Coordinates of C-alpha atoms and ligand atoms in Angstrom, one line a residue:
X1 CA 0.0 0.0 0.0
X2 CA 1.3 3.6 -0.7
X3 CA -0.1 6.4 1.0
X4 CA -1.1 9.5 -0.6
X5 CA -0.1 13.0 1.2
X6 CA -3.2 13.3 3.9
X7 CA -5.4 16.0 4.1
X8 CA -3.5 17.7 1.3
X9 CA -3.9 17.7 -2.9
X10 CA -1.7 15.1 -4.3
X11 CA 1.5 16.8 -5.7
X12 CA 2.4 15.6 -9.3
X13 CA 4.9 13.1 -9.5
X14 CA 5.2 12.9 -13.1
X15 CA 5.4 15.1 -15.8
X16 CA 3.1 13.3 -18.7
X17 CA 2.9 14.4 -21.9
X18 CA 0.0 16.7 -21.2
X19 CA 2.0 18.6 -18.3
X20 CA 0.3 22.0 -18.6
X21 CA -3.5 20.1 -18.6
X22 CA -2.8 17.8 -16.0
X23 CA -1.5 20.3 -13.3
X24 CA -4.7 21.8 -14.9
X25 CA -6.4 19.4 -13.4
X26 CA -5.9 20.8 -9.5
X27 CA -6.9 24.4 -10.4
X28 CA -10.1 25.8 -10.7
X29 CA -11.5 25.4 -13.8
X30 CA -11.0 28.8 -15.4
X31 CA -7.2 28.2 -14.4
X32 CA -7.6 24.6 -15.8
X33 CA -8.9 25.7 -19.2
X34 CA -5.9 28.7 -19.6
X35 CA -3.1 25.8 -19.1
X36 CA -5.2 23.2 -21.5
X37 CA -4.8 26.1 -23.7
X38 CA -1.2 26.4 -23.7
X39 CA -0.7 22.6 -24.7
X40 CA -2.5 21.8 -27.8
X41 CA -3.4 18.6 -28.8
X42 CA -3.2 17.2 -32.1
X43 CA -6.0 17.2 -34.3
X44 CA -9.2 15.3 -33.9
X45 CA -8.4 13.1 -36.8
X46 CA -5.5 12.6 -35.8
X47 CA -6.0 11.3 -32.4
X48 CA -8.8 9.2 -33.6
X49 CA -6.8 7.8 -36.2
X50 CA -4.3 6.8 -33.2
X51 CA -6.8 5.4 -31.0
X52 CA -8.7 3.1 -33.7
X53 CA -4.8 1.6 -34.6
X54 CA -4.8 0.7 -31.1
X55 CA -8.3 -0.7 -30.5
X56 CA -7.1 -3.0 -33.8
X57 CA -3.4 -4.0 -32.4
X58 CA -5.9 -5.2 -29.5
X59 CA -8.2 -6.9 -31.7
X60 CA -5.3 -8.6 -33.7
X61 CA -3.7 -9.6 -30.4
X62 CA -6.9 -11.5 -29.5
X63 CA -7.6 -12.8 -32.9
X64 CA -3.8 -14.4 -32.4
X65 CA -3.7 -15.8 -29.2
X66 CA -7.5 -16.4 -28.2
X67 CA -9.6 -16.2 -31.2
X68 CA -13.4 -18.1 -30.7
X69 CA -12.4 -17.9 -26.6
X70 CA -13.4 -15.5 -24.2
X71 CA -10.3 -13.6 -23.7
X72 CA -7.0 -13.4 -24.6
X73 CA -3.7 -13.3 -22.1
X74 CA -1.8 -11.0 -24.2
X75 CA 1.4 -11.7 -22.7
X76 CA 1.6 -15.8 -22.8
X77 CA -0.1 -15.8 -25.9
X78 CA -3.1 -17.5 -24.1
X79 CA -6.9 -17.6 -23.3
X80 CA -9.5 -17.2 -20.6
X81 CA -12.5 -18.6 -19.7
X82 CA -14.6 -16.1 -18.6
X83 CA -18.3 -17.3 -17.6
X84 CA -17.2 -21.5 -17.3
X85 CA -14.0 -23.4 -17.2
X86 CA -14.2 -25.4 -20.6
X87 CA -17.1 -23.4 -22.0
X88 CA -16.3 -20.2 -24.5
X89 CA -18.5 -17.7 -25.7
X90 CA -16.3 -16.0 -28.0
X91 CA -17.1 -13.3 -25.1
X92 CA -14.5 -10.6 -26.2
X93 CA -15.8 -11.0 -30.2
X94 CA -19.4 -10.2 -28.8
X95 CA -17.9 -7.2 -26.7
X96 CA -16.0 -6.1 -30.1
X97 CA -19.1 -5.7 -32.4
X98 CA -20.3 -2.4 -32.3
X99 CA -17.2 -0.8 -31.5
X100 CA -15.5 -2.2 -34.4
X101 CA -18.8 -1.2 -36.8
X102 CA -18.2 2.4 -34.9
X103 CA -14.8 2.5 -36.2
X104 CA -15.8 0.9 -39.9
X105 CA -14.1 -2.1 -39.8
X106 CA -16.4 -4.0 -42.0
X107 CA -14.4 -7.0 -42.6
X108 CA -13.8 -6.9 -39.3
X109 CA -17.4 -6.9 -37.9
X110 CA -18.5 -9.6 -40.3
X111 CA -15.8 -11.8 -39.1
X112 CA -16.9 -11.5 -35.8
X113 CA -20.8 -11.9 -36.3
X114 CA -20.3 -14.9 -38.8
X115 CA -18.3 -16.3 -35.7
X116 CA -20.9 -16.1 -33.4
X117 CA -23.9 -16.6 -35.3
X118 CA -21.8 -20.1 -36.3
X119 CA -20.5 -21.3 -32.4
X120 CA -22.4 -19.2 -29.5
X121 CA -24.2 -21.7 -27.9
X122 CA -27.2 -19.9 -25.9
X123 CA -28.1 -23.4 -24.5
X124 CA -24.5 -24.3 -23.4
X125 CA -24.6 -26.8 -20.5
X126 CA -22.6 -24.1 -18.3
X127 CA -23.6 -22.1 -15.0
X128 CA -23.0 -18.6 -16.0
X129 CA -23.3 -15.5 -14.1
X130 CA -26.7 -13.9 -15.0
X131 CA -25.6 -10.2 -14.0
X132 CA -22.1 -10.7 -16.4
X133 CA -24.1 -12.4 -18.8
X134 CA -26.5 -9.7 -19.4
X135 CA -24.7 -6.5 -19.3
X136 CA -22.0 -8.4 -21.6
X137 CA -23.3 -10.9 -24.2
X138 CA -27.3 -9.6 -23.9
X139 CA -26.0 -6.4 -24.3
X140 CA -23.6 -7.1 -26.7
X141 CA -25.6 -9.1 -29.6
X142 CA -28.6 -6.3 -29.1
X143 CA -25.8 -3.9 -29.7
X144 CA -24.6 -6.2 -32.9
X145 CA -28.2 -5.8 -34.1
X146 CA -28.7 -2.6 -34.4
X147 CA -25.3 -1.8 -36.2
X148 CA -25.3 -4.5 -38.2
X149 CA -29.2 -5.7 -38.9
X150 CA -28.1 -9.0 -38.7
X151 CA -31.7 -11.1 -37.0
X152 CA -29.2 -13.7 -36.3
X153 CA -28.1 -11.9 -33.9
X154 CA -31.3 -11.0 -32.3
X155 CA -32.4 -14.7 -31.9
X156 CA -29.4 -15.6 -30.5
X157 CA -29.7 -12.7 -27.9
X158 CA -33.2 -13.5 -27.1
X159 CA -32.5 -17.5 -27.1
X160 CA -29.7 -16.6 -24.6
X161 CA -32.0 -13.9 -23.1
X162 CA -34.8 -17.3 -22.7
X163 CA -32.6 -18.6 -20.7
X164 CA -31.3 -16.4 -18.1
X165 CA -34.9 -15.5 -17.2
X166 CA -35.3 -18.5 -14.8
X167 CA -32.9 -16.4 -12.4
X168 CA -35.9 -14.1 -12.2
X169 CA -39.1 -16.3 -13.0
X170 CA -37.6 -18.6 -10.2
X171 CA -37.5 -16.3 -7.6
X172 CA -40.4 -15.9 -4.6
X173 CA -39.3 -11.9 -4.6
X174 CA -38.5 -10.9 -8.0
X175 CA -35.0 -11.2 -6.7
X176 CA -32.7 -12.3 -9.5
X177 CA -30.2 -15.4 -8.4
X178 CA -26.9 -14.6 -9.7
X179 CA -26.0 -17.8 -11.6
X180 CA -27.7 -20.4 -14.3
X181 CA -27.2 -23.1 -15.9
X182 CA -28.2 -22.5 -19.9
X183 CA -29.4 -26.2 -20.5
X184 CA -30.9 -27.1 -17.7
X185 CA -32.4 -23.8 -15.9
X186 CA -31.1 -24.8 -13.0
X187 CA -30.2 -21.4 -11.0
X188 CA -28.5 -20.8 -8.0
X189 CA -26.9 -17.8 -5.9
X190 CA -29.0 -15.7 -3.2
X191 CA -27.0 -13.0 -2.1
X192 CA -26.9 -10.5 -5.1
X193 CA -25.8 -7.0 -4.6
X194 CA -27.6 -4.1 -6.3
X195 CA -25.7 -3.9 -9.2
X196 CA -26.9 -7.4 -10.3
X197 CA -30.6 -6.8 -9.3
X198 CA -30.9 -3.8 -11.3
X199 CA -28.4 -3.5 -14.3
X200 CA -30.7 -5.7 -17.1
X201 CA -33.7 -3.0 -17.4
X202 CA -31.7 -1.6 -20.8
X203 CA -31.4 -4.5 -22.4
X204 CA -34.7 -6.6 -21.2
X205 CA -36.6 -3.4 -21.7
X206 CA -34.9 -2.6 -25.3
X207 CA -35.1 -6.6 -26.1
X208 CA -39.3 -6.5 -25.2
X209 CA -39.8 -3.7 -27.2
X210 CA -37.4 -5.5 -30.3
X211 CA -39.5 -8.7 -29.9
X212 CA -42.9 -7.4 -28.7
X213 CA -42.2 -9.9 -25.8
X214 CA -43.4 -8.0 -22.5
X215 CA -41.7 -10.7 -20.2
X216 CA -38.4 -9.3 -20.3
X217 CA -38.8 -5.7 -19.2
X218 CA -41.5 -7.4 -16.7
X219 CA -38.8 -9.2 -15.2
X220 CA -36.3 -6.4 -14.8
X221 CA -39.2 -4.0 -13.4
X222 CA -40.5 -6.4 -11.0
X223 CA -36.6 -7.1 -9.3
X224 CA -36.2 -3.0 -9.2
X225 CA -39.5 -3.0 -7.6
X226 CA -38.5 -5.6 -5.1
X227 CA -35.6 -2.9 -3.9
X228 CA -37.2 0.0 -4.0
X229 CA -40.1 -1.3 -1.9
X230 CA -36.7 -2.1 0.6
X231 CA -35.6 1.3 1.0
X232 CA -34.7 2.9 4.6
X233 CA -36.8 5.8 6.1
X234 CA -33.4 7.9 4.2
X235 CA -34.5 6.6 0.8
X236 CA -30.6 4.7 1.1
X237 CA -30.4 1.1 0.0
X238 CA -27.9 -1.3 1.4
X239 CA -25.6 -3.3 -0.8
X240 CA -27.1 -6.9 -1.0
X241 CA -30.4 -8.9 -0.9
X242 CA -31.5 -12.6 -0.2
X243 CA -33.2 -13.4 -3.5
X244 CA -35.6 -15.7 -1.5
X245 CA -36.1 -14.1 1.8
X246 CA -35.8 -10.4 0.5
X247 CA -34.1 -9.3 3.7
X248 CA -30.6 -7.7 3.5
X249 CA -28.0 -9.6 3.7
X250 CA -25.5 -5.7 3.9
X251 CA -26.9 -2.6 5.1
X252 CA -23.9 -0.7 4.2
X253 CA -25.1 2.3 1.4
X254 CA -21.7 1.6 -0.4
X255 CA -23.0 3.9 -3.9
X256 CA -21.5 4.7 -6.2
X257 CA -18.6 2.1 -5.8
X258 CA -19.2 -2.0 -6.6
X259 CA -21.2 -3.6 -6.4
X260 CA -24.4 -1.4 -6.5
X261 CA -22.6 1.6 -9.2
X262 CA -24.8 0.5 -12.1
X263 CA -27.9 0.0 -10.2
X264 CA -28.1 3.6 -10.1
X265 CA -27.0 4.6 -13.6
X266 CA -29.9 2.1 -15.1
X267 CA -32.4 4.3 -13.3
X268 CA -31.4 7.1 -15.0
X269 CA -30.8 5.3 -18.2
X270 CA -33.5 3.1 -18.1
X271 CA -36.0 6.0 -17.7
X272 CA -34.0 7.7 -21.0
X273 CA -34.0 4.9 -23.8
X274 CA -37.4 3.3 -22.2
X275 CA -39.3 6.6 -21.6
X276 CA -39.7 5.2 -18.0
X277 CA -40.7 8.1 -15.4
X278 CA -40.9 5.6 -12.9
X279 CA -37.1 4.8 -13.2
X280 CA -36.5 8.7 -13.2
X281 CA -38.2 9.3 -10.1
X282 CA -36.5 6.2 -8.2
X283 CA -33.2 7.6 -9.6
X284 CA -34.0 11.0 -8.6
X285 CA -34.9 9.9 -5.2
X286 CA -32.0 7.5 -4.3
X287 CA -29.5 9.8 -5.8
X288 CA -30.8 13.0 -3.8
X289 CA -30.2 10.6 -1.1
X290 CA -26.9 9.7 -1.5
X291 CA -25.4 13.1 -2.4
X292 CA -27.3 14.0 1.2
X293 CA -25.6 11.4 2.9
X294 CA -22.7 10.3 1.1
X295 CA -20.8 13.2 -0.3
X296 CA -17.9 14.2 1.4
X297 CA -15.8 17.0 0.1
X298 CA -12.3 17.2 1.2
X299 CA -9.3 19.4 0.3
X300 CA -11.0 20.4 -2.7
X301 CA -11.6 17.0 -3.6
X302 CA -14.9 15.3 -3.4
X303 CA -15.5 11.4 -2.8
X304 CA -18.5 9.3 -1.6
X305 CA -18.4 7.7 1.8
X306 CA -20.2 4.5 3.4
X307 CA -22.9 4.8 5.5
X308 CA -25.3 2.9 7.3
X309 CA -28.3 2.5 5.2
X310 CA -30.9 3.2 8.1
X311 CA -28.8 5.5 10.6
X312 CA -26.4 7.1 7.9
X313 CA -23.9 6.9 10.3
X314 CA -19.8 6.8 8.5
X315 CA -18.4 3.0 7.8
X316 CA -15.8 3.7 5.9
X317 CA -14.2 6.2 3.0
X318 CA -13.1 3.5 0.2
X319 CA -13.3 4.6 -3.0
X320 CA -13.2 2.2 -5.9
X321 CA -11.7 3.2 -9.3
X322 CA -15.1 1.9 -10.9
X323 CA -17.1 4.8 -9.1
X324 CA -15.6 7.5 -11.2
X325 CA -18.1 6.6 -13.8
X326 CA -20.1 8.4 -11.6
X327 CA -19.3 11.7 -12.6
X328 CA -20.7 11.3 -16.2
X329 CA -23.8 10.1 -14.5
X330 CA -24.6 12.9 -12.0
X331 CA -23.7 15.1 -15.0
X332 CA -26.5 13.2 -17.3
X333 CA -28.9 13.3 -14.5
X334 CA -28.8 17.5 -14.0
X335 CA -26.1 18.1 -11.3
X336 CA -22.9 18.9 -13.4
X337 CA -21.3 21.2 -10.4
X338 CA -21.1 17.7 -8.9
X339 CA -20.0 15.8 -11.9
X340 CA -17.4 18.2 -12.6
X341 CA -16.0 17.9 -9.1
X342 CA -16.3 14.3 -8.8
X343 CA -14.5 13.9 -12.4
X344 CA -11.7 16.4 -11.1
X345 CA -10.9 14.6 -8.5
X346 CA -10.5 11.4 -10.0
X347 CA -8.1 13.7 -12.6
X348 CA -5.9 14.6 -9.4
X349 CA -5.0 11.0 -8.8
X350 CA -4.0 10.4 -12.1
X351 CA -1.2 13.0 -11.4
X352 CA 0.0 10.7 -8.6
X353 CA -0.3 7.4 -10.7
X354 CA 0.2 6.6 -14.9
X355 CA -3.3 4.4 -14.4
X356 CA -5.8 4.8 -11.9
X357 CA -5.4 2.1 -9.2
X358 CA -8.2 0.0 -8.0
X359 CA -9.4 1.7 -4.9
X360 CA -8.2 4.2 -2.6
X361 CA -9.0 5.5 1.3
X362 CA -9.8 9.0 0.1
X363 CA -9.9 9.8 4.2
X364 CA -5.9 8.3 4.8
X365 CA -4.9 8.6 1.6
X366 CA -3.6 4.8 1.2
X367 CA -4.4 3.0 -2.2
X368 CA -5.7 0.0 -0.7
X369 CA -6.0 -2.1 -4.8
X370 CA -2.7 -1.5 -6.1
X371 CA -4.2 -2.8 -9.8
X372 CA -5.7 -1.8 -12.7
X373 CA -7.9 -4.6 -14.3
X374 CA -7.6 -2.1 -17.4
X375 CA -10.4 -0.4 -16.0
X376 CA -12.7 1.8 -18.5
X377 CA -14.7 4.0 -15.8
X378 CA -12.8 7.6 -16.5
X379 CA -12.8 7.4 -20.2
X380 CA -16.4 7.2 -19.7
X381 CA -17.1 9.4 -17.3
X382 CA -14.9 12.4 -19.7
X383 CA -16.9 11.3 -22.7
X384 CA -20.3 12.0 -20.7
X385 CA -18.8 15.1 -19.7
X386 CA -17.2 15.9 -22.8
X387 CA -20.8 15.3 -24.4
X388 CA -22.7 16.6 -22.2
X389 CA -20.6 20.2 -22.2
X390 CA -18.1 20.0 -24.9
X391 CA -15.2 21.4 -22.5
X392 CA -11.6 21.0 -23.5
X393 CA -10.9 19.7 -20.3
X394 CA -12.9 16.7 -20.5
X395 CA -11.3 16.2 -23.8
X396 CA -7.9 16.5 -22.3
X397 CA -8.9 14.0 -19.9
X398 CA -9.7 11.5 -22.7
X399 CA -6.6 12.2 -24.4
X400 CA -4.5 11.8 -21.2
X401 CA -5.9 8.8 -20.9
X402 CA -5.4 7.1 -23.6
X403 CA -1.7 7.9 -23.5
X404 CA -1.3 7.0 -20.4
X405 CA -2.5 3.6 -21.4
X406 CA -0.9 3.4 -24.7
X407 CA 2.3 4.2 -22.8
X408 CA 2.0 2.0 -19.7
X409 CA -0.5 -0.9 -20.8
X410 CA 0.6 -1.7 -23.9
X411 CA 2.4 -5.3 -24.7
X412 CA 3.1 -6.8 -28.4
X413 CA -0.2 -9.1 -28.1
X414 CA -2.6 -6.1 -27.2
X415 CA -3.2 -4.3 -24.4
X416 CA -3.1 -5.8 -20.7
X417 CA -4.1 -5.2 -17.0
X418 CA -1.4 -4.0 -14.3
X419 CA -0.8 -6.1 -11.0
X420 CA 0.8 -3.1 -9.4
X421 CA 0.6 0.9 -10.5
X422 CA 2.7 2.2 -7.8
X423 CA 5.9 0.1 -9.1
X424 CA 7.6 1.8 -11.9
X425 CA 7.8 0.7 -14.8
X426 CA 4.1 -0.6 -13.8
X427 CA 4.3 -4.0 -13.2
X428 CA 2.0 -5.8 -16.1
X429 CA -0.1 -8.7 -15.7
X430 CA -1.7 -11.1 -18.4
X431 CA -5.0 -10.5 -19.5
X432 CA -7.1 -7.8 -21.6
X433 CA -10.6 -8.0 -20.0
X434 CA -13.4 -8.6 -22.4
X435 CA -14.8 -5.5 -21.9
X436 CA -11.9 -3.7 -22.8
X437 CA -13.1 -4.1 -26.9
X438 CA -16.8 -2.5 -25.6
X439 CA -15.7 0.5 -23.5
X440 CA -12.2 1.8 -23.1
X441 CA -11.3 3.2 -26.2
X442 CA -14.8 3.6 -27.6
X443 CA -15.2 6.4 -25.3
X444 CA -12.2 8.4 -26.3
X445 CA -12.9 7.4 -30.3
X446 CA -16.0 8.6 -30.2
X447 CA -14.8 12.1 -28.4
X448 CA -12.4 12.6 -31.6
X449 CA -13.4 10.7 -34.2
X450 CA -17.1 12.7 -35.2
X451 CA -18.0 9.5 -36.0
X452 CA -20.4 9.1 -38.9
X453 CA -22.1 5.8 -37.2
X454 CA -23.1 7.2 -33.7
X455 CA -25.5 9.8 -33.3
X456 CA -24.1 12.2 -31.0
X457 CA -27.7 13.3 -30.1
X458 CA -29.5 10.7 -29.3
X459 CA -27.0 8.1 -28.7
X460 CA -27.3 5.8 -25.4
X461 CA -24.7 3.4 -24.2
X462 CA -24.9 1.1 -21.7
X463 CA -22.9 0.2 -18.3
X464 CA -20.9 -2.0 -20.6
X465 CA -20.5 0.7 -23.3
X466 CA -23.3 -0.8 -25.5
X467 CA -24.6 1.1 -27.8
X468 CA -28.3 0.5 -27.3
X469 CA -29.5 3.7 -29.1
X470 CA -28.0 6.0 -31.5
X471 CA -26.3 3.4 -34.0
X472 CA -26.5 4.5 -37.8
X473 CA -27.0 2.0 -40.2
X474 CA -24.5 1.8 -42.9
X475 CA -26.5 2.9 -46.4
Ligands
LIG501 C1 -17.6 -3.5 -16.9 O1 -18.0 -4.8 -17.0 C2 -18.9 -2.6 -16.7 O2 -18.5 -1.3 -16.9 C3 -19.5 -2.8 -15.4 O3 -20.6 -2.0 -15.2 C4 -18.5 -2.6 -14.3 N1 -17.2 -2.9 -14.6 C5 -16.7 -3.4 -15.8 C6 -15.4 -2.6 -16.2 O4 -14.6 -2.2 -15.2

């Protein structure tokens, strides 16, 4: 563990390429904007250009050493099972889709979709986890679709979709379990934390309305139901459910880190791409709760604490690197002052580290996750932002980002996670997570890149960097 300076802003340690923006990134953001200005970056074109060629040395990396698996291990030239040992779902192809029709690899996309319209097997005789299952492959053949217009991939996603439904159907609360088996329906898994409960309205509400099959979106409303109806007199929620009982199993309000973070941005989400008011008002509820109870602002940085769901009273100050997502979130939902702040301060730590390590005690200042599973959450959160406002700085952040990854994360077979960011160089591990093809540098393309597929306006992605809404059809 390495401590960060207490109770003071982190100092930069390292000059990156972006010097003037990233001491920016500590100053007010008048002050922040005048040093972007001094450093310009290279053109749009250009960095979008740079950022696709990376998203393909990935791509070729996995096609090399783990093409038709789940995931490649960039390093050893090996694969991963993600969901089963023995089982493959060709999980980082599915993940690849959109992003690669995005980017206008045709070839490329075709490749892919031929794949798995040829081996995914939606009735595999594995036990998969339902919450992964949905936000990934659901997600990502729904996403497939609607680039591509493939109705392959639609059966296969609602085939797959059939199947995972027992983990709902099954349960006396509306409860999802957390794990099925494809063949046999057989579920398991009773403690699910928020997260898992709530993060399938998207794409059972967007695969209803594809199918005219109400069951889906039924399913997903009737397990957000089952926590809302399980809210404290504070309107906080604790972190994990029994799917049978429906009592809590964790009473800790632990939002926006894991495992609840994308229980909340579904609300908001949901109530966008479905035209859900119900899913508005529950996240405008929960979140005015949180930001009452949770925000803590500290040195001119702002992070979210623990607290007791019914009391409120403190449990703790850990912050996890997949809570910055949060920013573009608040920022979506109507409070940018707090976006902006949260976002900022996630920028100040990346002036003490090259990558954003797993989790920090914001309150002592000790990184308590010394890894970085390649993690996506601040390119997203800068593209929301960037979006959202069209700031340089949130620009700058993509950009710093991606170098900083390009520069640090970066092996021959693709692009990897870190065992340890305080070591330097970084000390690399061996894997590129399947979701790195669906999020991490999609968000910063699709800052530079004006992309012709993706309409800026209306576009919706999901936790998993879907692109639910928004996709335009090649003519
Ligand atoms: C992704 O699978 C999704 O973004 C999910 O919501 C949380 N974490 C990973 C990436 O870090």
């Amino acid at each position: 563990m390495r401590p960060l300076p207490a109770r003071s802003l982190p100092l930069p340690r390292r000059r990156a390429v972006l010097g003037a923006a990233a001491v920016a990134s500590l100053l007010p953001a008048s002050s922040a904007r005048a040093a972007a200005a001094e450093t310009p970056l290279p053109s749009d074109a250009v960095v979008a250009g740079a950022v696709r060629e990376e998203f393909l040395h990935a791509w070729e990396g996995y096609k090399q050493a783990a093409w038709g698996y789940d995931e490649a291990r960039p390093v050893s030239c090996g694969h991963n099972d993600f969901f089963a040992a023995g089982q493959s779902f060709g999980l980082s192809a599915v993940e690849a889709l959109d992003t690669l029709y995005l980017m206008e690899q045709d070839a490329e996309v075709a490749l892919a979709a031929d794949w798995i319209e040829a081996h995914l097997d939606p009735a595999a005789d594995a036990e998969v986890h339902v919450f992964e299952a949905i936000i990934r492959l659901v997600g990502g053949l729904l996403a497939g679709y609607l680039c591509t217009g493939r109705s392959r991939l639609l059966d296969r996603c609602r085939e797959l979709t059939d199947r995972l439904l027992p983990a709902f159907t099954a349960s006396p609360t509306g409860i999802p379990y957390t794990r099925v088996n494809l063949r046999t329906g057989a579920v398991a898994g009773t403690a699910p934390p928020l997260a898992e409960i709530g993060s399938n309205v998207l794409e059972f509400g967007l695969l209803s309305e594809l199918t005219g099959d109400n069951r889906y979106y039924a399913a997903a409303k009737r397990a957000y139901r089952a926590v809302l109806d399980r809210r404290s007199a504070l309107d906080l929620l604790g972190t994990s459910l029994h799917t049978e009982t429906g009592q809590w199993l964790d009473t800790t309000s632990c939002a926006p880190n894991p495992p609840v973070d994308s229980f909340y941005e579904y609300l908001w989400a949901g109530g966008e791409l479905l035209g859900d008011g119900e899913l508005t008002g529950w996240y405008r509820l929960l979140t005015d709760a949180v930001l009452r109870h949770q925000l803590v602002r500290q040195d001119g940085l702002s992070w979210f604490q623990q607290v007791g769901a019914t009391d409120g009273a403190v449990l703790g100050h850990r912050q996890s690197e997949l809570a910055s997502f949060y920013a573009g979130l608040l920022g979506k939902g109507g409070d940018l002052a707090t976006a902006r702040a949260y976002h900022r301060s996630w920028s100040s730590l990346l002036e003490q580290y090259p990558v954003l390590p797993e989790e920090l005690d914001f309150r002592s200042g000790a990184i308590t996750s010394v890894r970085d599973d390649l993690r996506p959450e601040y390119a997203n959160s800068a593209f929301d932002l960037w979006r959202l406002t069209g700031e340089a700085e949130y620009k700058e952040s993509a950009y710093r980002y991606f170098q900083n990854l390009r520069t640090h994360l970066r092996v021959p077979g693709g692009y990897t996670v870190a065992e340890d960011v305080t070591t330097s160089p970084v000390t690399l591990g061996d894997l590129t997570p399947g979701y790195f093809f669906a999020e991490n540098l999609k968000y910063v393309y699709l800052v530079f890149a004006a992309a012709p597929r993706f309409d800026y306006r209306t576009g919706l992605l999901s936790t998993e960097g879907k692109v639910l809404r928004g996709a335009v059809r090649r003519r």
